[in-house]
Every structure is written in C-alpha cells, then in structure tokens.
PDB file of C-alpha atoms in Angstrom:
ATOM      1  CA  GLY A   1      33.726 151.446  99.298  1.00 89.00           C
ATOM      2  CA  PRO A   2      31.721 154.424 100.597  1.00 91.00           C
ATOM      3  CA  ALA A   3      28.723 155.507  98.545  1.00 87.00           C
ATOM      4  CA  CYS A   4      29.900 159.117  98.136  1.00 92.00           C
ATOM      5  CA  PHE A   5      33.234 160.871  98.350  1.00 90.00           C
ATOM      6  CA  GLY A   6      34.110 161.701 101.951  1.00 87.00           C
ATOM      7  CA  ASP A   7      31.480 159.398 103.452  1.00 89.00           C
ATOM      8  CA  SER A   8      32.270 156.776 106.060  1.00 91.00           C
ATOM      9  CA  ASN A   9      29.728 154.143 105.141  1.00 90.00           C
ATOM     10  CA  GLY A  10      31.947 151.575 103.446  1.00 94.00           C
ATOM     11  CA  ARG A  11      31.647 147.905 104.370  1.00 94.00           C
ATOM     12  CA  LEU A  12      34.011 144.934 104.575  1.00 95.00           C
ATOM     13  CA  GLN A  13      32.564 141.417 104.617  1.00 93.00           C
ATOM     14  CA  LEU A  14      34.606 138.231 104.973  1.00 92.00           C
ATOM     15  CA  THR A  15      33.232 135.132 103.280  1.00 90.00           C
ATOM     16  CA  ASN A  16      34.241 131.458 103.160  1.00 88.00           C
ATOM     17  CA  ALA A  17      36.633 131.850 106.119  1.00 86.00           C
ATOM     18  CA  PRO A  18      37.230 128.641 108.115  1.00 86.00           C
ATOM     19  CA  SER A  19      35.663 128.456 111.554  1.00 86.00           C
ATOM     20  CA  GLY A  20      37.756 129.130 114.648  1.00 89.00           C
ATOM     21  CA  LEU A  21      39.424 132.240 113.267  1.00 94.00           C
ATOM     22  CA  LEU A  22      39.281 135.607 114.994  1.00 95.00           C
ATOM     23  CA  PHE A  23      39.477 138.940 113.216  1.00 95.00           C
ATOM     24  CA  SER A  24      40.548 142.498 113.990  1.00 95.00           C
ATOM     25  CA  LEU A  25      40.210 145.546 111.762  1.00 95.00           C
ATOM     26  CA  ASP A  26      42.395 148.590 112.377  1.00 95.00           C
ATOM     27  CA  GLY A  27      43.383 147.511 115.868  1.00 93.00           C
ATOM     28  CA  THR A  28      39.977 146.570 117.243  1.00 93.00           C
ATOM     29  CA  PRO A  29      39.831 143.628 119.703  1.00 94.00           C
ATOM     30  CA  PHE A  30      39.876 140.180 118.064  1.00 94.00           C
ATOM     31  CA  ASP A  31      36.469 138.574 117.738  1.00 92.00           C
ATOM     32  CA  SER A  32      34.499 136.352 115.363  1.00 91.00           C
ATOM     33  CA  ALA A  33      32.721 139.212 113.577  1.00 88.00           C
ATOM     34  CA  ARG A  34      33.067 138.937 109.819  1.00 91.00           C
ATOM     35  CA  THR A  35      31.367 142.158 108.750  1.00 93.00           C
ATOM     36  CA  TYR A  36      32.632 145.685 109.410  1.00 94.00           C
ATOM     37  CA  SER A  37      30.595 148.792 108.605  1.00 93.00           C
ATOM     38  CA  GLY A  38      31.026 152.553 108.814  1.00 93.00           C
ATOM     39  CA  LEU A  39      34.380 152.536 107.026  1.00 94.00           C
ATOM     40  CA  ALA A  40      36.071 155.374 105.168  1.00 94.00           C
ATOM     41  CA  ALA A  41      37.837 154.903 101.859  1.00 94.00           C
ATOM     42  CA  GLY A  42      41.526 154.027 101.904  1.00 94.00           C
ATOM     43  CA  LEU A  43      43.798 151.398 103.428  1.00 95.00           C
ATOM     44  CA  HIS A  44      42.637 149.327 106.405  1.00 95.00           C
ATOM     45  CA  LEU A  45      44.606 146.691 108.333  1.00 96.00           C
ATOM     46  CA  LEU A  46      42.888 143.328 108.690  1.00 96.00           C
ATOM     47  CA  GLN A  47      44.438 140.867 111.162  1.00 96.00           C
ATOM     48  CA  VAL A  48      43.483 137.196 111.302  1.00 96.00           C
ATOM     49  CA  GLN A  49      44.297 135.020 114.337  1.00 95.00           C
ATOM     50  CA  ASP A  50      44.096 131.220 114.376  1.00 93.00           C
ATOM     51  CA  THR A  51      43.511 128.898 117.312  1.00 91.00           C
ATOM     52  CA  ALA A  52      47.253 128.733 118.006  1.00 92.00           C
ATOM     53  CA  GLY A  53      47.467 132.484 118.388  1.00 93.00           C
ATOM     54  CA  CYS A  54      49.339 133.046 115.131  1.00 95.00           C
ATOM     55  CA  ILE A  55      48.434 136.268 113.342  1.00 96.00           C
ATOM     56  CA  ALA A  56      48.428 137.124 109.645  1.00 95.00           C
ATOM     57  CA  GLU A  57      47.954 140.686 108.392  1.00 96.00           C
ATOM     58  CA  TYR A  58      46.377 141.945 105.195  1.00 95.00           C
ATOM     59  CA  ALA A  59      46.053 145.432 103.758  1.00 96.00           C
ATOM     60  CA  VAL A  60      42.542 146.097 102.487  1.00 95.00           C
ATOM     61  CA  ASP A  61      42.015 149.083 100.208  1.00 95.00           C
ATOM     62  CA  LEU A  62      38.452 150.381 100.036  1.00 94.00           C
ATOM     63  CA  PRO A  63      38.016 152.403  96.823  1.00 92.00           C
ATOM     64  CA  ALA A  64      36.985 156.047  96.991  1.00 90.00           C
ATOM     65  CA  PRO A  65      34.121 157.162  94.747  1.00 89.00           C
ATOM     66  CA  PRO A  66      34.770 160.120  92.441  1.00 88.00           C
ATOM     67  CA  LEU A  67      34.572 163.589  93.946  1.00 89.00           C
ATOM     68  CA  LEU A  68      31.534 165.655  93.028  1.00 92.00           C
ATOM     69  CA  SER A  69      31.825 169.416  93.557  1.00 93.00           C
ATOM     70  CA  VAL A  70      30.197 172.558  92.233  1.00 94.00           C
ATOM     71  CA  PHE A  71      31.377 176.159  92.322  1.00 95.00           C
ATOM     72  CA  LEU A  72      29.308 179.236  91.533  1.00 95.00           C
ATOM     73  CA  PRO A  73      30.642 182.703  90.699  1.00 92.00           C
ATOM     74  CA  GLY A  74      31.198 185.129  93.538  1.00 89.00           C
ATOM     75  CA  ASP A  75      28.641 187.642  94.760  1.00 89.00           C
ATOM     76  CA  THR A  76      27.467 189.853  91.903  1.00 90.00           C
ATOM     77  CA  LEU A  77      26.044 193.378  91.970  1.00 85.00           C
ATOM     78  CA  ILE A  78      23.573 194.317  89.225  1.00 85.00           C
ATOM     79  CA  GLU A  79      21.179 197.145  88.508  1.00 75.00           C
ATOM     80  CA  LYS A  80      17.482 196.442  88.783  1.00 75.00           C
ATOM     81  CA  GLY A  81      16.231 194.931  85.505  1.00 79.00           C
ATOM     82  CA  GLN A  82      19.675 193.704  84.455  1.00 86.00           C
ATOM     83  CA  VAL A  83      20.134 190.031  83.543  1.00 92.00           C
ATOM     84  CA  VAL A  84      23.129 187.908  84.436  1.00 93.00           C
ATOM     85  CA  ALA A  85      24.131 184.475  83.102  1.00 95.00           C
ATOM     86  CA  ILE A  86      25.278 182.001  85.735  1.00 95.00           C
ATOM     87  CA  GLN A  87      27.596 179.207  84.626  1.00 94.00           C
ATOM     88  CA  PRO A  88      28.578 176.788  87.431  1.00 95.00           C
ATOM     89  CA  LEU A  89      31.865 174.914  87.448  1.00 94.00           C
ATOM     90  CA  VAL A  90      31.243 171.224  88.155  1.00 93.00           C
ATOM     91  CA  SER A  91      33.841 168.580  88.962  1.00 89.00           C
ATOM     92  CA  GLY A  92      32.542 165.053  88.496  1.00 87.00           C
ATOM     93  CA  THR A  93      29.450 163.780  86.715  1.00 88.00           C
ATOM     94  CA  ALA A  94      26.367 165.813  87.496  1.00 88.00           C
ATOM     95  CA  ALA A  95      23.142 164.173  86.328  1.00 88.00           C
ATOM     96  CA  GLN A  96      20.695 166.535  88.022  1.00 94.00           C
ATOM     97  CA  TYR A  97      20.644 170.262  88.771  1.00 96.00           C
ATOM     98  CA  ALA A  98      18.330 171.994  91.237  1.00 96.00           C
ATOM     99  CA  TRP A  99      18.318 175.781  91.715  1.00 97.00           C
ATOM    100  CA  SER A 100      16.637 177.310  94.743  1.00 96.00           C
ATOM    101  CA  PRO A 101      14.768 179.560  94.909  1.00 95.00           C
ATOM    102  CA  ALA A 102      13.541 179.624  91.308  1.00 94.00           C
ATOM    103  CA  ALA A 103      12.476 183.280  91.479  1.00 93.00           C
ATOM    104  CA  GLY A 104      14.025 185.321  88.704  1.00 94.00           C
ATOM    105  CA  LEU A 105      15.516 182.315  86.883  1.00 95.00           C
ATOM    106  CA  ASP A 106      14.681 181.159  83.369  1.00 95.00           C
ATOM    107  CA  CYS A 107      15.077 177.510  84.430  1.00 95.00           C
ATOM    108  CA  ALA A 108      15.162 175.740  87.795  1.00 94.00           C
ATOM    109  CA  ASN A 109      16.898 172.525  86.707  1.00 95.00           C
ATOM    110  CA  CYS A 110      19.319 173.572  83.953  1.00 95.00           C
ATOM    111  CA  PRO A 111      23.120 173.510  84.154  1.00 93.00           C
ATOM    112  CA  LYS A 112      23.326 177.153  83.049  1.00 94.00           C
ATOM    113  CA  VAL A 113      20.695 179.734  83.944  1.00 96.00           C
ATOM    114  CA  VAL A 114      19.911 183.366  83.286  1.00 96.00           C
ATOM    115  CA  ALA A 115      18.853 185.362  86.350  1.00 95.00           C
ATOM    116  CA  GLN A 116      16.874 188.588  86.520  1.00 93.00           C
ATOM    117  CA  PRO A 117      15.871 188.983  90.167  1.00 93.00           C
ATOM    118  CA  GLN A 118      13.883 192.026  91.232  1.00 87.00           C
ATOM    119  CA  GLN A 119      15.571 192.185  94.612  1.00 87.00           C
ATOM    120  CA  SER A 120      18.724 190.902  96.224  1.00 90.00           C
ATOM    121  CA  ILE A 121      18.643 187.133  96.489  1.00 94.00           C
ATOM    122  CA  LEU A 122      20.774 184.169  97.550  1.00 95.00           C
ATOM    123  CA  TYR A 123      20.732 181.304  95.054  1.00 97.00           C
ATOM    124  CA  THR A 124      21.665 177.721  95.969  1.00 97.00           C
ATOM    125  CA  LEU A 125      22.586 175.146  93.345  1.00 96.00           C
ATOM    126  CA  THR A 126      22.539 171.467  94.309  1.00 96.00           C
ATOM    127  CA  VAL A 127      23.879 168.890  91.863  1.00 96.00           C
ATOM    128  CA  ALA A 128      23.543 165.119  92.063  1.00 95.00           C
ATOM    129  CA  ASP A 129      25.510 162.403  90.269  1.00 91.00           C
ATOM    130  CA  PRO A 130      24.092 159.076  89.001  1.00 90.00           C
ATOM    131  CA  ALA A 131      24.829 157.444  92.380  1.00 87.00           C
ATOM    132  CA  GLY A 132      22.740 160.050  94.207  1.00 90.00           C
ATOM    133  CA  CYS A 133      25.699 161.862  95.757  1.00 93.00           C
ATOM    134  CA  THR A 134      25.161 165.617  96.057  1.00 93.00           C
ATOM    135  CA  ALA A 135      27.157 168.832  96.249  1.00 94.00           C
ATOM    136  CA  SER A 136      26.009 172.430  96.513  1.00 95.00           C
ATOM    137  CA  ASP A 137      27.213 176.007  96.410  1.00 95.00           C
ATOM    138  CA  GLN A 138      25.673 179.445  96.804  1.00 95.00           C
ATOM    139  CA  MET A 139      25.969 182.871  95.231  1.00 95.00           C
ATOM    140  CA  ARG A 140      24.314 186.149  96.087  1.00 93.00           C
ATOM    141  CA  ILE A 141      23.003 188.588  93.490  1.00 94.00           C
ATOM    142  CA  LEU A 142      22.683 192.093  94.863  1.00 89.00           C
ATOM    143  CA  VAL A 143      20.124 194.232  93.082  1.00 84.00           C
ATOM    144  CA  GLU A 144      20.999 197.892  93.250  1.00 72.00           C
ATOM    145  CA  GLN A 145      18.353 199.613  95.332  1.00 66.00           C
ATOM    146  CA  LYS A 146      20.480 202.021  97.300  1.00 69.00           C
ATOM    147  CA  GLU A 147      22.207 199.087  98.891  1.00 72.00           C
ATOM    148  CA  ILE A 148      25.681 198.516 100.172  1.00 84.00           C
ATOM    149  CA  TYR A 149      27.276 195.137 100.712  1.00 88.00           C
ATOM    150  CA  ILE A 150      30.004 194.290 103.192  1.00 93.00           C
ATOM    151  CA  PRO A 151      31.302 190.684 103.138  1.00 92.00           C
ATOM    152  CA  ASN A 152      31.412 188.696 106.374  1.00 93.00           C
ATOM    153  CA  VAL A 153      34.456 186.606 105.393  1.00 94.00           C
ATOM    154  CA  PHE A 154      37.583 187.066 103.279  1.00 94.00           C
ATOM    155  CA  ASP A 155      40.785 185.187 102.509  1.00 93.00           C
ATOM    156  CA  PRO A 156      43.884 187.356 101.837  1.00 92.00           C
ATOM    157  CA  GLU A 157      45.757 184.346 100.483  1.00 88.00           C
ATOM    158  CA  GLY A 158      42.981 183.007  98.276  1.00 82.00           C
ATOM    159  CA  ASN A 159      42.982 182.890  94.508  1.00 77.00           C
ATOM    160  CA  GLY A 160      39.602 184.532  93.947  1.00 71.00           C
ATOM    161  CA  SER A 161      38.261 188.054  94.207  1.00 72.00           C
ATOM    162  CA  ASN A 162      37.752 187.823  97.961  1.00 83.00           C
ATOM    163  CA  ARG A 163      41.305 188.687  99.008  1.00 90.00           C
ATOM    164  CA  PHE A 164      40.518 192.126 100.437  1.00 94.00           C
ATOM    165  CA  PHE A 165      37.876 193.318 102.862  1.00 96.00           C
ATOM    166  CA  THR A 166      36.090 196.415 101.630  1.00 96.00           C
ATOM    167  CA  VAL A 167      32.690 198.022 101.035  1.00 95.00           C
ATOM    168  CA  TYR A 168      30.708 197.390  97.836  1.00 92.00           C
ATOM    169  CA  GLY A 169      27.978 199.600  96.423  1.00 86.00           C
ATOM    170  CA  GLY A 170      26.248 200.655  93.237  1.00 75.00           C
ATOM    171  CA  ALA A 171      26.287 203.819  91.194  1.00 76.00           C
ATOM    172  CA  ASN A 172      24.341 205.740  93.831  1.00 81.00           C
ATOM    173  CA  VAL A 173      27.184 205.426  96.349  1.00 89.00           C
ATOM    174  CA  ARG A 174      29.377 208.519  96.127  1.00 91.00           C
ATOM    175  CA  GLU A 175      32.175 207.322  98.407  1.00 95.00           C
ATOM    176  CA  VAL A 176      33.088 205.384 101.510  1.00 96.00           C
ATOM    177  CA  LEU A 177      33.719 208.026 104.147  1.00 97.00           C
ATOM    178  CA  ARG A 178      35.609 205.643 106.381  1.00 97.00           C
ATOM    179  CA  LEU A 179      36.248 201.955 106.986  1.00 98.00           C
ATOM    180  CA  GLU A 180      37.815 200.796 110.240  1.00 98.00           C
ATOM    181  CA  VAL A 181      38.677 197.303 111.457  1.00 97.00           C
ATOM    182  CA  TYR A 182      39.339 196.468 115.127  1.00 97.00           C
ATOM    183  CA  ASP A 183      40.541 193.379 116.960  1.00 95.00           C
ATOM    184  CA  ARG A 184      38.578 191.896 119.847  1.00 90.00           C
ATOM    185  CA  TRP A 185      40.446 194.077 122.338  1.00 93.00           C
ATOM    186  CA  GLY A 186      39.471 197.253 120.515  1.00 93.00           C
ATOM    187  CA  GLY A 187      42.824 197.802 118.843  1.00 95.00           C
ATOM    188  CA  LEU A 188      42.625 199.562 115.479  1.00 96.00           C
ATOM    189  CA  LEU A 189      44.060 197.355 112.721  1.00 97.00           C
ATOM    190  CA  PHE A 190      42.973 199.249 109.598  1.00 97.00           C
ATOM    191  CA  ARG A 191      41.532 202.639 108.699  1.00 97.00           C
ATOM    192  CA  ARG A 192      40.902 204.290 105.342  1.00 97.00           C
ATOM    193  CA  GLU A 193      38.877 207.382 104.542  1.00 97.00           C
ATOM    194  CA  HIS A 194      37.247 208.883 101.441  1.00 97.00           C
ATOM    195  CA  PHE A 195      37.651 206.153  98.840  1.00 96.00           C
ATOM    196  CA  PRO A 196      35.375 204.646  96.166  1.00 95.00           C
ATOM    197  CA  PRO A 197      33.449 201.441  96.919  1.00 94.00           C
ATOM    198  CA  GLY A 198      34.307 198.142  95.301  1.00 91.00           C
ATOM    199  CA  VAL A 199      38.018 198.831  94.769  1.00 92.00           C
ATOM    200  CA  GLU A 200      39.434 195.800  96.520  1.00 91.00           C
ATOM    201  CA  ALA A 201      43.034 197.015  96.611  1.00 91.00           C
ATOM    202  CA  LEU A 202      41.895 199.919  98.811  1.00 95.00           C
ATOM    203  CA  GLY A 203      40.430 197.566 101.398  1.00 95.00           C
ATOM    204  CA  TRP A 204      42.035 195.696 104.263  1.00 96.00           C
ATOM    205  CA  ASP A 205      44.562 193.062 103.194  1.00 95.00           C
ATOM    206  CA  GLY A 206      44.623 191.213 106.520  1.00 95.00           C
ATOM    207  CA  LYS A 207      47.765 192.893 107.818  1.00 95.00           C
ATOM    208  CA  ALA A 208      48.491 195.346 110.608  1.00 95.00           C
ATOM    209  CA  ASP A 209      51.675 197.436 110.634  1.00 93.00           C
ATOM    210  CA  GLY A 210      52.906 195.312 107.744  1.00 92.00           C
ATOM    211  CA  LYS A 211      52.529 192.066 109.683  1.00 94.00           C
ATOM    212  CA  VAL A 212      50.145 189.225 108.862  1.00 94.00           C
ATOM    213  CA  VAL A 213      47.178 189.055 111.233  1.00 95.00           C
ATOM    214  CA  LEU A 214      46.173 185.603 112.454  1.00 94.00           C
ATOM    215  CA  PRO A 215      42.756 184.249 111.391  1.00 94.00           C
ATOM    216  CA  GLY A 216      39.821 185.259 113.529  1.00 95.00           C
ATOM    217  CA  VAL A 217      36.727 187.435 113.788  1.00 96.00           C
ATOM    218  CA  PHE A 218      37.157 191.201 113.705  1.00 97.00           C
ATOM    219  CA  VAL A 219      34.831 194.161 114.139  1.00 97.00           C
ATOM    220  CA  TYR A 220      34.347 196.738 111.409  1.00 97.00           C
ATOM    221  CA  VAL A 221      32.727 200.157 111.250  1.00 97.00           C
ATOM    222  CA  ALA A 222      31.858 201.749 107.906  1.00 97.00           C
ATOM    223  CA  GLU A 223      30.283 205.048 106.849  1.00 96.00           C
ATOM    224  CA  VAL A 224      28.970 205.451 103.302  1.00 95.00           C
ATOM    225  CA  LEU A 225      27.890 208.641 101.512  1.00 94.00           C
ATOM    226  CA  PHE A 226      25.172 208.316  98.848  1.00 91.00           C
ATOM    227  CA  GLU A 227      24.703 210.648  95.899  1.00 86.00           C
ATOM    228  CA  ASP A 228      21.635 212.216  97.502  1.00 85.00           C
ATOM    229  CA  GLY A 229      23.695 213.230 100.520  1.00 89.00           C
ATOM    230  CA  GLU A 230      22.511 210.508 102.883  1.00 88.00           C
ATOM    231  CA  VAL A 231      25.187 209.056 105.154  1.00 92.00           C
ATOM    232  CA  ARG A 232      24.653 205.488 106.301  1.00 90.00           C
ATOM    233  CA  LYS A 233      26.688 203.811 109.039  1.00 93.00           C
ATOM    234  CA  LYS A 234      27.141 200.060 109.293  1.00 93.00           C
ATOM    235  CA  TRP A 235      29.052 197.847 111.692  1.00 94.00           C
ATOM    236  CA  GLY A 236      29.431 194.144 112.249  1.00 94.00           C
ATOM    237  CA  GLY A 237      31.889 191.258 112.201  1.00 96.00           C
ATOM    238  CA  VAL A 238      34.162 189.882 109.496  1.00 96.00           C
ATOM    239  CA  THR A 239      35.993 186.569 109.584  1.00 96.00           C
ATOM    240  CA  LEU A 240      39.551 186.396 108.258  1.00 96.00           C
ATOM    241  CA  VAL A 241      40.560 182.948 107.003  1.00 94.00           C
ATOM    242  CA  ARG A 242      43.855 181.681 105.591  1.00 86.00           C
TER     243      ARG A 242
END
C-alpha cells in the first residue's frame, strides 16, 4: 500500500506467473508488465489474459495506512506579557513534534507548549509518525499592541468559532464604527454600525436578506474606534466557505 495516508505511491508486483500471460490493471491495455507503481489505496481490478484470449479478473485491495492529522486551537488574542498553553489535537501516532518558529515557546519539540510571544506570530506545528508521514497545522497568536484582526476566511456552517465574520480587537478598541460586506458587483450584503469587537453573533453570518450566500470571495470595509480617539479604517477580502 501507499506509504502515507492519501498518497498514490503504492505498488503491485506479480510473481511466479507463467509466461505468455498478459496483464491489465484498472483498464490499462494488456501487456506483459508485472509491476505497477503509483497506486492509491483501495480496490483495483487486475485482469489476466492467456494465449487463447480468455480473461480472468481479480480484485486487489491495497491497504491504506493510518491517517495522521493535527489540529491547533483557533487564533488567540492575548495581552503583551501574557502566557498561553497550546495543546494540539493529534489523530494517529505522532512520534515527533516540530514547532516553528521557536520564538516565545518553552519547547520546540514538545507535544504541549507554553507560548509567550512579544509580538503577533504565526506558529506552525508539524508532526511525524514512525513511518515518516507528516501532518501540520497553524495558529496565530495576536499580541495586543493596538491591533485589530479581521479573518480572511470563515465557514457559517462549521462547528468551530469561525462561523461569523467580524472584527476582533483588544481592550484598547472602543467599538467597531461600521462593518460592511459587498459582493464582487458592489452590492451591499451586510452592514452593522457601533458594536463591540469580538462578538461573533454581531458579525456577518453569510446570508443576505435572509438567504444563504454562495461561497466566494467578498470585499469588506471596517472602521474601528480606539480608546484614545483614533479611527482606523481597513478593507480587504474575505472568503466564505461551506
């Protein structure tokens, strides 16, 4: 079977077959080849043809290796100097852990780490199983330094905390003055004014006039008021997935 889950590098080799036979795998032309490479896991149809033109068929099941996956918590906002424990969720057998970058972490190769970054940072965790198969995930830690964060993707039908599109900010953000979302033709799909940051239920739920909006990329415009009276305007694109 394949070396890692999802790979297509499995191999089928026929041994001790009498001469004069022709072979076909998954509908390929009959020939004398007795080794097939680049195969995915699962059922494959092997056909064997003798010199009289008679054909026998066999189902060959290439085993799938176990799935290795890793999930990190969602983006996290902290105050400067605050520490946060990061516990990944791993499916499969992880023999090695590699965190990158190592800045602000108490350990670069531990399953669970404690982070205290001095500025906003994107961490990547890569895990490897005993066979050398790898999986990775990322999480962003936002360090409060008069920053605001606006996601670039959200899933209204997901199970996590990313079901609404809104503006996030720390204690020095007084309010979101306005948040608008437009389609690619300039049509206004969502608008809300004067609301606190980080309250997901006040953000866009992926609907317009009560109807579900199809997945795509949309343009947003946001204005944020800080406690010191500064007003900052941001705009960009957000991807809606379902």
